[in-house]
Amino acid sequence: MPSTLMLVSTTSNSSSLSRFNHKEETEPGSMPHSARSVDEDDDLTIRPRRKPPPKIPKQHVITNTITSYLSKSDSREEVVSVTINSSPELSFILHKPLRNRLSYENNPCEAMQDFMDAPEFFTIITNPQTKNYKDVLPFLITRRRKFFEKRLWAVRATLKAMNGEWSTLGTSPSIHEEFSSFSNIACLRFGALPPVDVLIKLSVEIQTCARVNIDVVPMERLVQIFDRMFEDCHLFLRSRTVAKAAPRSGAAAAKSAMERFLPLSGGVDYLIKFCRNTFPGQEIRYQWTDRGRFED
């Protein structure tokens, strides 16, 4: 099997700044302590400073996003694990174990669905008409509904458990302190509301979105609803109180549920950019492995 890609940061091999700024002290009429010629690598004034190394792809974001969109649920037999392969060309290796031969024989269509869903998902990702995660949400809602609804339920349930506890969290006195660099967005949406009331309103809005009936609401409207829910979750997680929530607290549980939910938006945006830079004008290279090995 090809070796797994190791994405390792490359850094410039430069000496400390003291070497570049050091001046040799000399006595009048004497020779410098070092008579060696100046090397280009020692004196940055001879040539422009090197460009910073390129950003290293966030491998865990890429693999986790693909897993989230191709897995039918969180159960072990339904999770599609993903690795990035570099030889001979960069590609994705997908793996989903077949729990036992009987389950495969009883549900051959369901087992084959994985092979059908993967190319559809990757085609959407590379489609020039795909701008961001909102264009991929219909695939998630229709083809991975069970997985998506479980994520919605987790967010809704943890926030519901917080009802009545908000006033005990000790939020900041001002919205600027509570949401720091995101205070402009918070102020634009909620005006001069106290931070605790902002968190309560965000909680209510998120729960309302998560309760939407997928069966009766048109897809276009569903995308709008979940887009708003993602925005609310992003702002909610920027709260200083939520970020510093004590372990095992209700706020920490809500934070954890949202952190598992948000890769379905931002993770997809990152994947779209990565694939278009890595596979320009090409289909995404991927392959399934070990599908013939049963685990009984």
CSV table of N, CA and C in Angstrom, one decimal, residues 154-279:
chain,number,residue,atom,x,y,z
A,154,ALA,N,-27.6,16.6,19.3
A,154,ALA,CA,-26.6,16.8,20.4
A,154,ALA,C,-26.5,18.3,20.8
A,155,VAL,N,-26.5,19.2,19.8
A,155,VAL,CA,-26.5,20.6,20.0
A,155,VAL,C,-27.7,21.1,20.8
A,156,ARG,N,-28.9,20.6,20.3
A,156,ARG,CA,-30.2,21.1,20.9
A,156,ARG,C,-30.3,20.6,22.3
A,157,ALA,N,-29.9,19.3,22.6
A,157,ALA,CA,-30.1,18.7,23.9
A,157,ALA,C,-29.2,19.4,24.9
A,158,THR,N,-27.9,19.7,24.5
A,158,THR,CA,-27.0,20.3,25.5
A,158,THR,C,-27.4,21.7,25.8
A,159,LEU,N,-28.0,22.4,24.9
A,159,LEU,CA,-28.4,23.8,25.1
A,159,LEU,C,-29.7,23.8,26.0
A,160,LYS,N,-30.6,22.8,25.7
A,160,LYS,CA,-31.8,22.7,26.5
A,160,LYS,C,-31.5,22.4,27.9
A,161,ALA,N,-30.5,21.6,28.2
A,161,ALA,CA,-30.1,21.3,29.6
A,161,ALA,C,-29.5,22.6,30.3
A,162,MET,N,-29.2,23.6,29.5
A,162,MET,CA,-28.6,24.8,30.1
A,162,MET,C,-29.7,25.8,30.6
A,163,ASN,N,-30.9,25.6,30.2
A,163,ASN,CA,-32.0,26.5,30.5
A,163,ASN,C,-32.0,26.7,32.1
A,164,GLY,N,-32.0,28.0,32.4
A,164,GLY,CA,-32.0,28.4,33.8
A,164,GLY,C,-30.6,28.5,34.4
A,165,GLU,N,-29.6,28.1,33.7
A,165,GLU,CA,-28.2,28.2,34.3
A,165,GLU,C,-27.4,29.4,33.8
A,166,TRP,N,-28.0,30.1,32.8
A,166,TRP,CA,-27.2,31.1,32.2
A,166,TRP,C,-26.7,32.2,33.2
A,167,SER,N,-27.6,32.6,34.1
A,167,SER,CA,-27.3,33.7,35.1
A,167,SER,C,-26.3,33.3,36.1
A,168,THR,N,-25.9,32.0,36.2
A,168,THR,CA,-24.9,31.5,37.1
A,168,THR,C,-23.6,31.4,36.5
A,169,LEU,N,-23.4,31.7,35.2
A,169,LEU,CA,-22.1,31.5,34.6
A,169,LEU,C,-21.1,32.6,34.8
A,170,GLY,N,-21.6,33.8,35.3
A,170,GLY,CA,-20.6,34.9,35.5
A,170,GLY,C,-20.1,35.5,34.3
A,171,THR,N,-20.9,35.9,33.4
A,171,THR,CA,-20.5,36.5,32.1
A,171,THR,C,-19.9,37.9,32.4
A,172,SER,N,-19.2,38.4,31.3
A,172,SER,CA,-18.6,39.7,31.4
A,172,SER,C,-19.6,40.8,31.5
A,173,PRO,N,-19.3,41.9,32.1
A,173,PRO,CA,-20.3,43.0,32.2
A,173,PRO,C,-20.6,43.7,30.9
A,174,SER,N,-19.7,43.6,29.9
A,174,SER,CA,-20.0,44.3,28.6
A,174,SER,C,-19.9,43.3,27.5
A,175,ILE,N,-20.6,43.6,26.4
A,175,ILE,CA,-20.6,42.7,25.2
A,175,ILE,C,-19.2,42.7,24.6
A,176,HIS,N,-18.5,43.9,24.7
A,176,HIS,CA,-17.2,44.0,24.1
A,176,HIS,C,-16.2,43.1,24.8
A,177,GLU,N,-16.3,42.9,26.1
A,177,GLU,CA,-15.4,42.0,26.9
A,177,GLU,C,-15.8,40.5,26.6
A,178,GLU,N,-17.1,40.3,26.6
A,178,GLU,CA,-17.5,38.9,26.4
A,178,GLU,C,-17.2,38.3,25.1
A,179,PHE,N,-17.3,39.1,24.0
A,179,PHE,CA,-17.1,38.6,22.7
A,179,PHE,C,-15.8,39.2,22.0
A,180,SER,N,-15.1,39.9,22.7
A,180,SER,CA,-13.8,40.4,22.3
A,180,SER,C,-13.8,40.9,20.8
A,181,SER,N,-13.0,40.3,20.0
A,181,SER,CA,-12.9,40.7,18.6
A,181,SER,C,-14.1,40.6,17.8
A,182,PHE,N,-15.1,39.8,18.3
A,182,PHE,CA,-16.4,39.6,17.6
A,182,PHE,C,-17.5,40.5,18.1
A,183,SER,N,-17.1,41.5,18.9
A,183,SER,CA,-18.1,42.4,19.6
A,183,SER,C,-18.9,43.2,18.6
A,184,ASN,N,-18.3,43.6,17.5
A,184,ASN,CA,-19.0,44.4,16.5
A,184,ASN,C,-20.2,43.6,15.9
A,185,ILE,N,-19.9,42.3,15.6
A,185,ILE,CA,-21.0,41.4,15.1
A,185,ILE,C,-22.1,41.2,16.1
A,186,ALA,N,-21.6,41.0,17.4
A,186,ALA,CA,-22.6,40.8,18.4
A,186,ALA,C,-23.5,42.1,18.6
A,187,CYS,N,-22.8,43.2,18.6
A,187,CYS,CA,-23.5,44.5,18.8
A,187,CYS,C,-24.5,44.8,17.7
A,188,LEU,N,-24.1,44.4,16.5
A,188,LEU,CA,-24.9,44.7,15.3
A,188,LEU,C,-26.2,43.8,15.4
A,189,ARG,N,-26.1,42.6,15.9
A,189,ARG,CA,-27.2,41.7,15.9
A,189,ARG,C,-28.1,41.9,17.2
A,190,PHE,N,-27.4,42.2,18.3
A,190,PHE,CA,-28.2,42.3,19.6
A,190,PHE,C,-28.1,43.6,20.3
A,191,GLY,N,-27.6,44.6,19.7
A,191,GLY,CA,-27.6,45.9,20.2
A,191,GLY,C,-26.9,46.0,21.6
A,192,ALA,N,-27.5,46.6,22.6
A,192,ALA,CA,-26.9,46.8,23.9
A,192,ALA,C,-27.4,45.8,24.9
A,193,LEU,N,-27.8,44.6,24.5
A,193,LEU,CA,-28.2,43.6,25.4
A,193,LEU,C,-27.1,43.1,26.3
A,194,PRO,N,-27.3,42.8,27.5
A,194,PRO,CA,-26.2,42.3,28.4
A,194,PRO,C,-25.8,40.9,27.8
A,195,PRO,N,-24.5,40.6,28.0
A,195,PRO,CA,-23.9,39.4,27.4
A,195,PRO,C,-24.7,38.1,27.8
A,196,VAL,N,-25.2,38.0,29.0
A,196,VAL,CA,-26.0,36.8,29.4
A,196,VAL,C,-27.2,36.7,28.5
A,197,ASP,N,-27.9,37.8,28.2
A,197,ASP,CA,-29.1,37.8,27.4
A,197,ASP,C,-28.7,37.4,25.9
A,198,VAL,N,-27.6,37.9,25.5
A,198,VAL,CA,-27.1,37.5,24.1
A,198,VAL,C,-26.9,36.0,24.0
A,199,LEU,N,-26.3,35.4,25.0
A,199,LEU,CA,-26.1,33.9,25.1
A,199,LEU,C,-27.5,33.2,25.1
A,200,ILE,N,-28.4,33.7,25.9
A,200,ILE,CA,-29.7,33.1,25.9
A,200,ILE,C,-30.4,33.2,24.6
A,201,LYS,N,-30.4,34.4,23.9
A,201,LYS,CA,-31.0,34.5,22.6
A,201,LYS,C,-30.4,33.6,21.6
A,202,LEU,N,-29.0,33.5,21.6
A,202,LEU,CA,-28.3,32.6,20.7
A,202,LEU,C,-28.8,31.2,20.9
A,203,SER,N,-28.9,30.8,22.2
A,203,SER,CA,-29.3,29.4,22.5
A,203,SER,C,-30.7,29.1,22.0
A,204,VAL,N,-31.6,30.1,22.2
A,204,VAL,CA,-33.0,29.9,21.7
A,204,VAL,C,-33.0,29.8,20.2
A,205,GLU,N,-32.3,30.6,19.5
A,205,GLU,CA,-32.3,30.6,18.0
A,205,GLU,C,-31.7,29.3,17.5
A,206,ILE,N,-30.6,28.8,18.1
A,206,ILE,CA,-29.9,27.6,17.7
A,206,ILE,C,-30.9,26.4,17.9
A,207,GLN,N,-31.5,26.4,19.0
A,207,GLN,CA,-32.5,25.3,19.3
A,207,GLN,C,-33.6,25.3,18.3
A,208,THR,N,-34.1,26.5,18.0
A,208,THR,CA,-35.2,26.6,17.0
A,208,THR,C,-34.8,26.0,15.6
A,209,CYS,N,-33.6,26.4,15.2
A,209,CYS,CA,-33.1,25.9,13.9
A,209,CYS,C,-32.9,24.4,14.0
A,210,ALA,N,-32.4,23.9,15.1
A,210,ALA,CA,-32.2,22.4,15.2
A,210,ALA,C,-33.4,21.6,15.2
A,211,ARG,N,-34.5,22.2,15.6
A,211,ARG,CA,-35.8,21.5,15.6
A,211,ARG,C,-36.6,21.4,14.3
A,212,VAL,N,-36.0,22.0,13.3
A,212,VAL,CA,-36.7,22.1,12.0
A,212,VAL,C,-37.1,20.7,11.5
A,213,ASN,N,-38.3,20.6,10.9
A,213,ASN,CA,-38.7,19.4,10.3
A,213,ASN,C,-38.2,19.2,8.9
A,214,ILE,N,-37.2,18.4,8.7
A,214,ILE,CA,-36.5,18.2,7.4
A,214,ILE,C,-37.5,17.7,6.4
A,215,ASP,N,-38.5,16.9,6.8
A,215,ASP,CA,-39.4,16.3,5.9
A,215,ASP,C,-40.3,17.3,5.2
A,216,VAL,N,-40.7,18.4,5.8
A,216,VAL,CA,-41.7,19.3,5.2
A,216,VAL,C,-41.1,20.6,4.7
A,217,VAL,N,-39.9,21.0,5.2
A,217,VAL,CA,-39.4,22.3,4.8
A,217,VAL,C,-38.6,22.1,3.4
A,218,PRO,N,-38.8,23.0,2.5
A,218,PRO,CA,-38.1,22.9,1.2
A,218,PRO,C,-36.6,23.0,1.4
A,219,MET,N,-35.8,22.4,0.5
A,219,MET,CA,-34.4,22.3,0.7
A,219,MET,C,-33.8,23.7,0.7
A,220,GLU,N,-34.2,24.6,-0.2
A,220,GLU,CA,-33.7,26.0,-0.2
A,220,GLU,C,-33.8,26.6,1.1
A,221,ARG,N,-35.0,26.5,1.8
A,221,ARG,CA,-35.2,27.1,3.1
A,221,ARG,C,-34.4,26.4,4.1
A,222,LEU,N,-34.2,25.1,4.0
A,222,LEU,CA,-33.4,24.3,5.0
A,222,LEU,C,-31.9,24.9,5.0
A,223,VAL,N,-31.4,25.1,3.8
A,223,VAL,CA,-30.0,25.6,3.7
A,223,VAL,C,-29.9,27.0,4.4
A,224,GLN,N,-31.0,27.8,4.2
A,224,GLN,CA,-31.0,29.2,4.9
A,224,GLN,C,-31.0,29.0,6.4
A,225,ILE,N,-31.8,28.1,6.9
A,225,ILE,CA,-32.0,27.9,8.3
A,225,ILE,C,-30.7,27.4,8.9
A,226,PHE,N,-30.0,26.4,8.3
A,226,PHE,CA,-28.8,25.8,8.9
A,226,PHE,C,-27.6,26.8,8.7
A,227,ASP,N,-27.7,27.6,7.7
A,227,ASP,CA,-26.6,28.6,7.5
A,227,ASP,C,-26.7,29.6,8.7
A,228,ARG,N,-27.9,30.0,9.1
A,228,ARG,CA,-28.1,30.8,10.2
A,228,ARG,C,-27.6,30.1,11.5
A,229,MET,N,-27.9,28.8,11.6
A,229,MET,CA,-27.5,28.1,12.8
A,229,MET,C,-26.0,28.0,12.9
A,230,PHE,N,-25.3,27.8,11.8
A,230,PHE,CA,-23.9,27.7,11.8
A,230,PHE,C,-23.3,29.1,12.3
A,231,GLU,N,-23.9,30.2,11.8
A,231,GLU,CA,-23.4,31.5,12.2
A,231,GLU,C,-23.6,31.7,13.7
A,232,ASP,N,-24.8,31.3,14.2
A,232,ASP,CA,-25.1,31.4,15.6
A,232,ASP,C,-24.1,30.6,16.5
A,233,CYS,N,-23.8,29.4,16.0
A,233,CYS,CA,-22.9,28.5,16.8
A,233,CYS,C,-21.5,29.2,16.8
A,234,HIS,N,-21.0,29.7,15.7
A,234,HIS,CA,-19.7,30.4,15.6
A,234,HIS,C,-19.6,31.5,16.6
A,235,LEU,N,-20.7,32.3,16.7
A,235,LEU,CA,-20.7,33.5,17.6
A,235,LEU,C,-20.8,33.0,19.0
A,236,PHE,N,-21.6,31.9,19.3
A,236,PHE,CA,-21.7,31.4,20.6
A,236,PHE,C,-20.4,30.9,21.2
A,237,LEU,N,-19.6,30.3,20.3
A,237,LEU,CA,-18.3,29.7,20.7
A,237,LEU,C,-17.2,30.8,20.9
A,238,ARG,N,-17.5,32.1,20.5
A,238,ARG,CA,-16.6,33.2,20.7
A,238,ARG,C,-16.8,33.8,22.0
A,239,SER,N,-17.8,33.4,22.7
A,239,SER,CA,-18.0,33.9,24.1
A,239,SER,C,-16.9,33.5,25.0
A,240,ARG,N,-16.4,34.5,25.8
A,240,ARG,CA,-15.4,34.2,26.7
A,240,ARG,C,-15.8,33.2,27.8
A,241,THR,N,-17.1,33.4,28.2
A,241,THR,CA,-17.6,32.5,29.2
A,241,THR,C,-17.7,31.0,28.7
A,242,VAL,N,-18.1,30.9,27.5
A,242,VAL,CA,-18.2,29.5,26.9
A,242,VAL,C,-16.8,28.9,26.7
A,243,ALA,N,-15.9,29.8,26.2
A,243,ALA,CA,-14.5,29.3,25.9
A,243,ALA,C,-13.8,28.8,27.2
A,244,LYS,N,-14.2,29.4,28.4
A,244,LYS,CA,-13.5,29.1,29.6
A,244,LYS,C,-14.4,28.2,30.5
A,245,ALA,N,-15.4,27.6,29.9
A,245,ALA,CA,-16.3,26.8,30.7
A,245,ALA,C,-15.6,25.7,31.5
A,246,ALA,N,-16.0,25.4,32.7
A,246,ALA,CA,-15.4,24.4,33.5
A,246,ALA,C,-15.7,23.0,32.9
A,247,PRO,N,-14.7,22.1,32.9
A,247,PRO,CA,-15.0,20.7,32.4
A,247,PRO,C,-16.2,20.1,33.0
A,248,ARG,N,-16.9,19.3,32.2
A,248,ARG,CA,-18.1,18.6,32.7
A,248,ARG,C,-19.3,19.5,33.0
A,249,SER,N,-19.2,20.8,32.8
A,249,SER,CA,-20.3,21.7,33.0
A,249,SER,C,-21.2,21.7,31.8
A,250,GLY,N,-22.4,22.3,32.0
A,250,GLY,CA,-23.4,22.3,30.9
A,250,GLY,C,-22.8,23.1,29.7
A,251,ALA,N,-22.2,24.2,30.0
A,251,ALA,CA,-21.6,25.1,29.0
A,251,ALA,C,-20.5,24.3,28.2
A,252,ALA,N,-19.7,23.5,28.9
A,252,ALA,CA,-18.7,22.7,28.2
A,252,ALA,C,-19.3,21.7,27.3
A,253,ALA,N,-20.4,21.1,27.7
A,253,ALA,CA,-21.1,20.1,26.9
A,253,ALA,C,-21.6,20.7,25.6
A,254,ALA,N,-22.2,21.9,25.8
A,254,ALA,CA,-22.7,22.6,24.6
A,254,ALA,C,-21.6,23.0,23.7
A,255,LYS,N,-20.5,23.4,24.2
A,255,LYS,CA,-19.3,23.8,23.4
A,255,LYS,C,-18.8,22.6,22.7
A,256,SER,N,-18.7,21.4,23.3
A,256,SER,CA,-18.2,20.2,22.6
A,256,SER,C,-19.2,19.8,21.5
A,257,ALA,N,-20.5,19.9,21.7
A,257,ALA,CA,-21.4,19.5,20.7
A,257,ALA,C,-21.3,20.4,19.5
A,258,MET,N,-21.1,21.7,19.7
A,258,MET,CA,-21.0,22.7,18.6
A,258,MET,C,-19.7,22.5,17.8
A,259,GLU,N,-18.6,22.1,18.6
A,259,GLU,CA,-17.4,21.9,17.9
A,259,GLU,C,-17.4,20.7,17.0
A,260,ARG,N,-18.3,19.8,17.3
A,260,ARG,CA,-18.4,18.6,16.4
A,260,ARG,C,-19.4,18.9,15.2
A,261,PHE,N,-20.2,19.9,15.4
A,261,PHE,CA,-21.2,20.3,14.4
A,261,PHE,C,-20.5,21.3,13.4
A,262,LEU,N,-19.7,22.2,13.8
A,262,LEU,CA,-19.2,23.2,12.9
A,262,LEU,C,-18.3,22.7,11.8
A,263,PRO,N,-17.5,21.6,11.9
A,263,PRO,CA,-16.8,21.2,10.7
A,263,PRO,C,-17.6,20.9,9.5
A,264,LEU,N,-18.9,20.8,9.7
A,264,LEU,CA,-19.8,20.5,8.5
A,264,LEU,C,-19.9,21.8,7.7
A,265,SER,N,-19.5,22.9,8.2
A,265,SER,CA,-19.5,24.2,7.4
A,265,SER,C,-18.1,24.7,7.1
A,266,GLY,N,-17.3,25.1,8.1
A,266,GLY,CA,-16.0,25.6,7.8
A,266,GLY,C,-15.1,24.6,7.3
A,267,GLY,N,-15.2,23.3,7.7
A,267,GLY,CA,-14.4,22.3,7.2
A,267,GLY,C,-14.5,22.0,5.7
A,268,VAL,N,-15.8,22.2,5.3
A,268,VAL,CA,-16.1,22.0,3.8
A,268,VAL,C,-15.5,23.1,3.0
A,269,ASP,N,-15.6,24.4,3.5
A,269,ASP,CA,-15.0,25.5,2.8
A,269,ASP,C,-13.5,25.3,2.7
A,270,TYR,N,-12.8,24.8,3.7
A,270,TYR,CA,-11.4,24.5,3.6
A,270,TYR,C,-11.1,23.4,2.6
A,271,LEU,N,-11.9,22.3,2.6
A,271,LEU,CA,-11.7,21.2,1.7
A,271,LEU,C,-11.9,21.7,0.3
A,272,ILE,N,-12.9,22.5,0.0
A,272,ILE,CA,-13.1,23.0,-1.4
A,272,ILE,C,-11.8,23.7,-1.9
A,273,LYS,N,-11.3,24.6,-1.1
A,273,LYS,CA,-10.0,25.3,-1.5
A,273,LYS,C,-8.9,24.4,-1.7
A,274,PHE,N,-8.7,23.4,-0.7
A,274,PHE,CA,-7.6,22.5,-0.8
A,274,PHE,C,-7.7,21.6,-2.1
A,275,CYS,N,-8.9,21.1,-2.4
A,275,CYS,CA,-9.0,20.2,-3.6
A,275,CYS,C,-8.8,21.0,-4.9
A,276,ARG,N,-9.3,22.2,-4.9
A,276,ARG,CA,-9.1,23.0,-6.2
A,276,ARG,C,-7.7,23.4,-6.4
A,277,ASN,N,-6.9,23.6,-5.3
A,277,ASN,CA,-5.5,23.8,-5.5
A,277,ASN,C,-4.7,22.6,-5.7
A,278,THR,N,-5.1,21.5,-5.2
A,278,THR,CA,-4.4,20.2,-5.3
A,278,THR,C,-4.7,19.5,-6.6
A,279,PHE,N,-6.0,19.5,-7.0
A,279,PHE,CA,-6.4,18.8,-8.2
A,279,PHE,C,-7.0,19.8,-9.2
